[in-house]
């Protein structure tokens, strides 16, 4: 049964009008396999029209006052809040995210839009002291922040609403126009958000939206000479293709992580175990800041392991629409099969399966491993699934070195009651954020957010993204 309320073939937003294309593709619910709707498949000809529209939209956004941009974003936030339950149900249907987690995502998205509305009227330059150097005495001036123009925004499936808001909100706050390409697995919520933004008063050509398969039109979008910046959240393979196509333009990329947690011998074991279980398995592990590697001091290892296994097995797995469900399905059966293959490989090489390791369709039971070889995929690559591995340590610096061993790290974490230990770890852990007595998956939407490893570029978080999406202009007056 098709759900027309969620999606329709008229999913391309170009020049302020919704349209379809010659090819369409269905969008399926990961939990039931049911078709939720169908979206149009864009091609390079749609890209050309969308970017031309966005150029006009960028001029319209540039002409808006900061107050007007702020009001649009606040109106959109209020409208989204009023439709929170409907949006949450749509997120759950489209991604398999449990309804409680989907409700939290909507609340975060409302906050992201409100933060963007506030940032629109804060984004400003400052006066420069031209007379601070000989020859500048007769000069005065300042710098301002101006929009870069057209931004191509490419978003993943795991947070199909809030991560879109993290692209659109700062871009509009800074006065830019956007061509949005949402994840092909989960484009329907983004379409609903676009309609809401237009109803809030966004200029009709400031947002153009292209659905379909990235391989069909991605290079045309990211390589278009009139696209000033590409903002991408996703995997390294796609990022490499974007870099090749984009050429010389601004790039902002968040390429995932492999979250390490250190649990010291003075940690609150119950608190740490509960946080690690939630951080590893929320959103079925499809979380770039999820807990993946847990390094536990030998003195408490066995007690912590027992507590973590108990916390993991207490998680309720099943129907994501059931409010009691903690863990729903992964985005699809292929991804679930990949996770089980990684588990099987690790076990074949000597790893111990502590719990989980079972699959039913797209549903993977939360899985814990121990004694995993350091070069196994579950350790050295981002898993992006409901799996975590435990390791023993006795020396903190050795644990930090192991935690730093992955190519990419967004957040790292440590559980300890010692301020001295926490400060030492925070200095030495190579990550863009270090959480103390929290798991790696904590994120405040106002904080700077991005990766510290190879290939990551720029920062999200509303204030920081808005500056990434702006350029400085110096204005100097020669008063003599």
mmCIF file of N, CA and C in Angstrom, residues 48-137:
data_model
loop_
_atom_site.group_PDB
_atom_site.id
_atom_site.type_symbol
_atom_site.label_atom_id
_atom_site.label_comp_id
_atom_site.label_asym_id
_atom_site.label_seq_id
_atom_site.Cartn_x
_atom_site.Cartn_y
_atom_site.Cartn_z
ATOM 1 N N UNK A 48 21.070 21.447 -13.909
ATOM 2 C CA UNK A 48 21.299 22.732 -14.570
ATOM 3 C C UNK A 48 20.183 23.722 -14.254
ATOM 4 N N UNK A 49 18.956 23.259 -14.288
ATOM 5 C CA UNK A 49 17.825 24.137 -13.999
ATOM 6 C C UNK A 49 17.769 24.507 -12.527
ATOM 7 N N UNK A 50 18.088 23.545 -11.654
ATOM 8 C CA UNK A 50 18.036 23.813 -10.216
ATOM 9 C C UNK A 50 19.096 24.830 -9.813
ATOM 10 N N UNK A 51 20.303 24.705 -10.362
ATOM 11 C CA UNK A 51 21.363 25.649 -10.018
ATOM 12 C C UNK A 51 21.036 27.032 -10.577
ATOM 13 N N UNK A 52 20.485 27.104 -11.783
ATOM 14 C CA UNK A 52 20.084 28.399 -12.342
ATOM 15 C C UNK A 52 19.025 29.055 -11.461
ATOM 16 N N UNK A 53 18.099 28.246 -10.974
ATOM 17 C CA UNK A 53 17.091 28.772 -10.058
ATOM 18 C C UNK A 53 17.734 29.246 -8.758
ATOM 19 N N UNK A 54 18.673 28.447 -8.234
ATOM 20 C CA UNK A 54 19.324 28.801 -6.968
ATOM 21 C C UNK A 54 20.122 30.096 -7.092
ATOM 22 N N UNK A 55 20.693 30.355 -8.272
ATOM 23 C CA UNK A 55 21.392 31.627 -8.475
ATOM 24 C C UNK A 55 20.432 32.808 -8.293
ATOM 25 N N UNK A 56 19.240 32.671 -8.825
ATOM 26 C CA UNK A 56 18.237 33.716 -8.618
ATOM 27 C C UNK A 56 17.806 33.756 -7.151
ATOM 28 N N UNK A 57 17.686 32.565 -6.557
ATOM 29 C CA UNK A 57 17.326 32.502 -5.145
ATOM 30 C C UNK A 57 18.376 33.129 -4.247
ATOM 31 N N UNK A 58 19.638 32.985 -4.625
ATOM 32 C CA UNK A 58 20.708 33.585 -3.837
ATOM 33 C C UNK A 58 20.611 35.107 -3.853
ATOM 34 N N UNK A 59 20.235 35.669 -4.993
ATOM 35 C CA UNK A 59 20.052 37.117 -5.051
ATOM 36 C C UNK A 59 18.882 37.556 -4.175
ATOM 37 N N UNK A 60 17.818 36.752 -4.185
ATOM 38 C CA UNK A 60 16.672 37.082 -3.343
ATOM 39 C C UNK A 60 17.034 36.998 -1.863
ATOM 40 N N UNK A 61 17.816 36.003 -1.488
ATOM 41 C CA UNK A 61 18.238 35.862 -0.093
ATOM 42 C C UNK A 61 19.178 36.988 0.305
ATOM 43 N N UNK A 62 20.059 37.380 -0.585
ATOM 44 C CA UNK A 62 20.991 38.475 -0.295
ATOM 45 C C UNK A 62 20.226 39.783 -0.020
ATOM 46 N N UNK A 63 19.112 39.951 -0.721
ATOM 47 C CA UNK A 63 18.332 41.178 -0.566
ATOM 48 C C UNK A 63 17.490 41.188 0.713
ATOM 49 N N UNK A 64 17.284 40.018 1.319
ATOM 50 C CA UNK A 64 16.506 39.971 2.559
ATOM 51 C C UNK A 64 17.335 40.515 3.713
ATOM 52 N N UNK A 65 16.700 41.228 4.607
ATOM 53 C CA UNK A 65 17.388 41.667 5.814
ATOM 54 C C UNK A 65 17.661 40.468 6.722
ATOM 55 N N UNK A 66 18.605 40.621 7.626
ATOM 56 C CA UNK A 66 18.870 39.544 8.581
ATOM 57 C C UNK A 66 17.634 39.268 9.425
ATOM 58 N N UNK A 67 16.881 40.302 9.735
ATOM 59 C CA UNK A 67 15.658 40.114 10.496
ATOM 60 C C UNK A 67 14.631 39.293 9.746
ATOM 61 N N UNK A 68 14.527 39.519 8.443
ATOM 62 C CA UNK A 68 13.572 38.752 7.639
ATOM 63 C C UNK A 68 13.982 37.285 7.568
ATOM 64 N N UNK A 69 15.270 37.031 7.386
ATOM 65 C CA UNK A 69 15.736 35.647 7.361
ATOM 66 C C UNK A 69 15.478 34.974 8.704
ATOM 67 N N UNK A 70 15.730 35.716 9.770
ATOM 68 C CA UNK A 70 15.487 35.180 11.105
ATOM 69 C C UNK A 70 14.015 34.829 11.302
ATOM 70 N N UNK A 71 13.123 35.701 10.873
ATOM 71 C CA UNK A 71 11.689 35.448 11.054
ATOM 72 C C UNK A 71 11.248 34.207 10.294
ATOM 73 N N UNK A 72 11.747 34.017 9.092
ATOM 74 C CA UNK A 72 11.385 32.825 8.309
ATOM 75 C C UNK A 72 11.778 31.564 9.056
ATOM 76 N N UNK A 73 12.974 31.545 9.599
ATOM 77 C CA UNK A 73 13.461 30.355 10.297
ATOM 78 C C UNK A 73 12.684 30.112 11.588
ATOM 79 N N UNK A 74 12.335 31.165 12.295
ATOM 80 C CA UNK A 74 11.544 30.994 13.519
ATOM 81 C C UNK A 74 10.127 30.533 13.201
ATOM 82 N N UNK A 75 9.533 31.079 12.143
ATOM 83 C CA UNK A 75 8.198 30.616 11.737
ATOM 84 C C UNK A 75 8.249 29.135 11.356
ATOM 85 N N UNK A 76 9.293 28.727 10.630
ATOM 86 C CA UNK A 76 9.434 27.318 10.253
ATOM 87 C C UNK A 76 9.589 26.439 11.483
ATOM 88 N N UNK A 77 10.368 26.894 12.463
ATOM 89 C CA UNK A 77 10.561 26.118 13.689
ATOM 90 C C UNK A 77 9.239 25.925 14.416
ATOM 91 N N UNK A 78 8.453 26.979 14.509
ATOM 92 C CA UNK A 78 7.150 26.876 15.187
ATOM 93 C C UNK A 78 6.218 25.941 14.438
ATOM 94 N N UNK A 79 6.233 26.011 13.113
ATOM 95 C CA UNK A 79 5.379 25.122 12.321
ATOM 96 C C UNK A 79 5.813 23.668 12.470
ATOM 97 N N UNK A 80 7.125 23.443 12.483
ATOM 98 C CA UNK A 80 7.621 22.074 12.665
ATOM 99 C C UNK A 80 7.226 21.544 14.039
ATOM 100 N N UNK A 81 7.330 22.371 15.050
ATOM 101 C CA UNK A 81 6.940 21.941 16.393
ATOM 102 C C UNK A 81 5.465 21.566 16.439
ATOM 103 N N UNK A 82 4.637 22.317 15.730
ATOM 104 C CA UNK A 82 3.203 22.023 15.706
ATOM 105 C C UNK A 82 2.907 20.702 15.013
ATOM 106 N N UNK A 83 3.777 20.297 14.094
ATOM 107 C CA UNK A 83 3.585 19.043 13.362
ATOM 108 C C UNK A 83 4.540 17.957 13.847
ATOM 109 N N UNK A 84 5.023 18.074 15.080
ATOM 110 C CA UNK A 84 6.078 17.199 15.578
ATOM 111 C C UNK A 84 5.703 15.726 15.498
ATOM 112 N N UNK A 85 4.505 15.375 15.916
ATOM 113 C CA UNK A 85 4.154 13.955 15.949
ATOM 114 C C UNK A 85 4.053 13.375 14.543
ATOM 115 N N UNK A 86 3.528 14.157 13.612
ATOM 116 C CA UNK A 86 3.437 13.692 12.230
ATOM 117 C C UNK A 86 4.823 13.496 11.623
ATOM 118 N N UNK A 87 5.731 14.448 11.873
ATOM 119 C CA UNK A 87 7.093 14.301 11.362
ATOM 120 C C UNK A 87 7.798 13.111 12.007
ATOM 121 N N UNK A 88 7.583 12.907 13.304
ATOM 122 C CA UNK A 88 8.217 11.771 13.980
ATOM 123 C C UNK A 88 7.746 10.447 13.388
ATOM 124 N N UNK A 89 6.451 10.337 13.136
ATOM 125 C CA UNK A 89 5.927 9.107 12.532
ATOM 126 C C UNK A 89 6.521 8.885 11.148
ATOM 127 N N UNK A 90 6.712 9.966 10.399
ATOM 128 C CA UNK A 90 7.300 9.847 9.062
ATOM 129 C C UNK A 90 8.762 9.399 9.140
ATOM 130 N N UNK A 91 9.514 9.935 10.103
ATOM 131 C CA UNK A 91 10.903 9.506 10.289
ATOM 132 C C UNK A 91 10.967 8.024 10.611
ATOM 133 N N UNK A 92 10.097 7.581 11.509
ATOM 134 C CA UNK A 92 10.078 6.168 11.891
ATOM 135 C C UNK A 92 9.737 5.284 10.704
ATOM 136 N N UNK A 93 8.750 5.682 9.933
ATOM 137 C CA UNK A 93 8.357 4.875 8.775
ATOM 138 C C UNK A 93 9.492 4.779 7.763
ATOM 139 N N UNK A 94 10.170 5.883 7.546
ATOM 140 C CA UNK A 94 11.150 5.955 6.463
ATOM 141 C C UNK A 94 12.495 5.339 6.827
ATOM 142 N N UNK A 95 12.882 5.426 8.101
ATOM 143 C CA UNK A 95 14.221 4.969 8.512
ATOM 144 C C UNK A 95 14.213 3.780 9.442
ATOM 145 N N UNK A 96 13.091 3.472 10.065
ATOM 146 C CA UNK A 96 13.059 2.415 11.067
ATOM 147 C C UNK A 96 13.516 2.880 12.431
ATOM 148 N N UNK A 97 13.752 4.170 12.593
ATOM 149 C CA UNK A 97 14.158 4.704 13.897
ATOM 150 C C UNK A 97 12.990 4.582 14.875
ATOM 151 N N UNK A 98 13.220 4.069 16.082
ATOM 152 C CA UNK A 98 12.122 3.962 17.053
ATOM 153 C C UNK A 98 11.448 5.297 17.298
ATOM 154 N N UNK A 99 10.155 5.248 17.549
ATOM 155 C CA UNK A 99 9.359 6.460 17.597
ATOM 156 C C UNK A 99 9.843 7.415 18.684
ATOM 157 N N UNK A 100 10.318 6.884 19.824
ATOM 158 C CA UNK A 100 10.823 7.788 20.861
ATOM 159 C C UNK A 100 12.043 8.557 20.366
ATOM 160 N N UNK A 101 12.922 7.870 19.657
ATOM 161 C CA UNK A 101 14.107 8.532 19.100
ATOM 162 C C UNK A 101 13.716 9.505 17.994
ATOM 163 N N UNK A 102 12.701 9.156 17.216
ATOM 164 C CA UNK A 102 12.239 10.055 16.156
ATOM 165 C C UNK A 102 11.669 11.340 16.744
ATOM 166 N N UNK A 103 10.951 11.215 17.858
ATOM 167 C CA UNK A 103 10.429 12.416 18.515
ATOM 168 C C UNK A 103 11.571 13.302 19.005
ATOM 169 N N UNK A 104 12.628 12.678 19.524
ATOM 170 C CA UNK A 104 13.781 13.469 19.956
ATOM 171 C C UNK A 104 14.433 14.168 18.764
ATOM 172 N N UNK A 105 14.467 13.493 17.616
ATOM 173 C CA UNK A 105 15.058 14.124 16.435
ATOM 174 C C UNK A 105 14.254 15.343 16.005
ATOM 175 N N UNK A 106 12.943 15.242 16.045
ATOM 176 C CA UNK A 106 12.127 16.395 15.665
ATOM 177 C C UNK A 106 12.378 17.556 16.630
ATOM 178 N N UNK A 107 12.440 17.267 17.921
ATOM 179 C CA UNK A 107 12.695 18.330 18.898
ATOM 180 C C UNK A 107 14.050 18.985 18.640
ATOM 181 N N UNK A 108 15.046 18.185 18.296
ATOM 182 C CA UNK A 108 16.356 18.737 17.971
ATOM 183 C C UNK A 108 16.290 19.594 16.702
ATOM 184 N N UNK A 109 15.543 19.152 15.718
ATOM 185 C CA UNK A 109 15.430 19.906 14.473
ATOM 186 C C UNK A 109 14.758 21.259 14.716
ATOM 187 N N UNK A 110 13.746 21.276 15.578
ATOM 188 C CA UNK A 110 13.118 22.546 15.948
ATOM 189 C C UNK A 110 14.161 23.471 16.565
ATOM 190 N N UNK A 111 14.965 22.930 17.463
ATOM 191 C CA UNK A 111 16.017 23.720 18.104
ATOM 192 C C UNK A 111 17.043 24.203 17.080
ATOM 193 N N UNK A 112 17.401 23.347 16.124
ATOM 194 C CA UNK A 112 18.373 23.730 15.095
ATOM 195 C C UNK A 112 17.853 24.904 14.276
ATOM 196 N N UNK A 113 16.582 24.870 13.910
ATOM 197 C CA UNK A 113 16.005 25.987 13.151
ATOM 198 C C UNK A 113 15.950 27.256 13.997
ATOM 199 N N UNK A 114 15.628 27.114 15.276
ATOM 200 C CA UNK A 114 15.579 28.299 16.135
ATOM 201 C C UNK A 114 16.978 28.891 16.335
ATOM 202 N N UNK A 115 17.959 28.024 16.555
ATOM 203 C CA UNK A 115 19.336 28.498 16.659
ATOM 204 C C UNK A 115 19.749 29.226 15.376
ATOM 205 N N UNK A 116 19.309 28.705 14.234
ATOM 206 C CA UNK A 116 19.629 29.338 12.954
ATOM 207 C C UNK A 116 18.966 30.709 12.855
ATOM 208 N N UNK A 117 17.718 30.799 13.315
ATOM 209 C CA UNK A 117 17.040 32.083 13.316
ATOM 210 C C UNK A 117 17.757 33.101 14.188
ATOM 211 N N UNK A 118 18.265 32.649 15.328
ATOM 212 C CA UNK A 118 19.024 33.542 16.203
ATOM 213 C C UNK A 118 20.351 33.947 15.556
ATOM 214 N N UNK A 119 20.996 32.999 14.894
ATOM 215 C CA UNK A 119 22.294 33.278 14.292
ATOM 216 C C UNK A 119 22.169 34.260 13.133
ATOM 217 N N UNK A 120 21.023 34.266 12.464
ATOM 218 C CA UNK A 120 20.841 35.175 11.329
ATOM 219 C C UNK A 120 21.039 36.634 11.731
ATOM 220 N N UNK A 121 20.669 36.972 12.958
ATOM 221 C CA UNK A 121 20.811 38.368 13.396
ATOM 222 C C UNK A 121 22.076 38.586 14.222
ATOM 223 N N UNK A 122 22.846 37.536 14.424
ATOM 224 C CA UNK A 122 24.124 37.666 15.139
ATOM 225 C C UNK A 122 25.322 37.652 14.208
ATOM 226 N N UNK A 123 25.112 37.148 13.014
ATOM 227 C CA UNK A 123 26.220 36.953 12.080
ATOM 228 C C UNK A 123 26.706 38.315 11.596
ATOM 229 N N UNK A 124 27.846 38.740 12.089
ATOM 230 C CA UNK A 124 28.321 40.084 11.778
ATOM 231 C C UNK A 124 29.838 40.125 11.854
ATOM 232 N N UNK A 125 30.396 41.165 11.256
ATOM 233 C CA UNK A 125 31.832 41.372 11.322
ATOM 234 C C UNK A 125 32.197 42.249 12.502
ATOM 235 N N UNK A 126 33.300 42.996 12.373
ATOM 236 C CA UNK A 126 33.723 43.881 13.447
ATOM 237 C C UNK A 126 34.609 44.985 12.886
ATOM 238 N N UNK A 127 34.816 45.995 13.702
ATOM 239 C CA UNK A 127 35.672 47.108 13.322
ATOM 240 C C UNK A 127 37.140 46.682 13.351
ATOM 241 N N UNK A 128 37.912 47.195 12.418
ATOM 242 C CA UNK A 128 39.340 46.898 12.345
ATOM 243 C C UNK A 128 40.149 48.146 12.718
ATOM 244 N N UNK A 129 41.201 47.947 13.476
ATOM 245 C CA UNK A 129 42.050 49.069 13.907
ATOM 246 C C UNK A 129 43.111 49.328 12.845
ATOM 247 N N UNK A 130 42.731 50.029 11.796
ATOM 248 C CA UNK A 130 43.684 50.310 10.722
ATOM 249 C C UNK A 130 44.855 51.178 11.204
ATOM 250 N N UNK A 131 44.621 51.949 12.258
ATOM 251 C CA UNK A 131 45.688 52.825 12.746
ATOM 252 C C UNK A 131 46.667 52.111 13.678
ATOM 253 N N UNK A 132 46.581 50.809 13.741
ATOM 254 C CA UNK A 132 47.493 50.055 14.615
ATOM 255 C C UNK A 132 48.864 49.887 13.989
ATOM 256 N N UNK A 133 49.008 50.260 12.730
ATOM 257 C CA UNK A 133 50.296 50.093 12.045
ATOM 258 C C UNK A 133 50.592 51.368 11.260
ATOM 259 N N UNK A 134 51.867 51.784 11.248
ATOM 260 C CA UNK A 134 52.198 53.017 10.515
ATOM 261 C C UNK A 134 51.693 52.969 9.079
ATOM 262 N N UNK A 135 51.099 54.066 8.659
ATOM 263 C CA UNK A 135 50.513 54.146 7.330
ATOM 264 C C UNK A 135 49.020 53.976 7.343
ATOM 265 N N UNK A 136 48.476 53.527 8.471
ATOM 266 C CA UNK A 136 47.032 53.335 8.558
ATOM 267 C C UNK A 136 46.322 54.390 9.366
ATOM 268 N N UNK A 137 47.054 55.429 9.806
ATOM 269 C CA UNK A 137 46.467 56.414 10.710
ATOM 270 C C UNK A 137 45.257 57.127 10.103
#
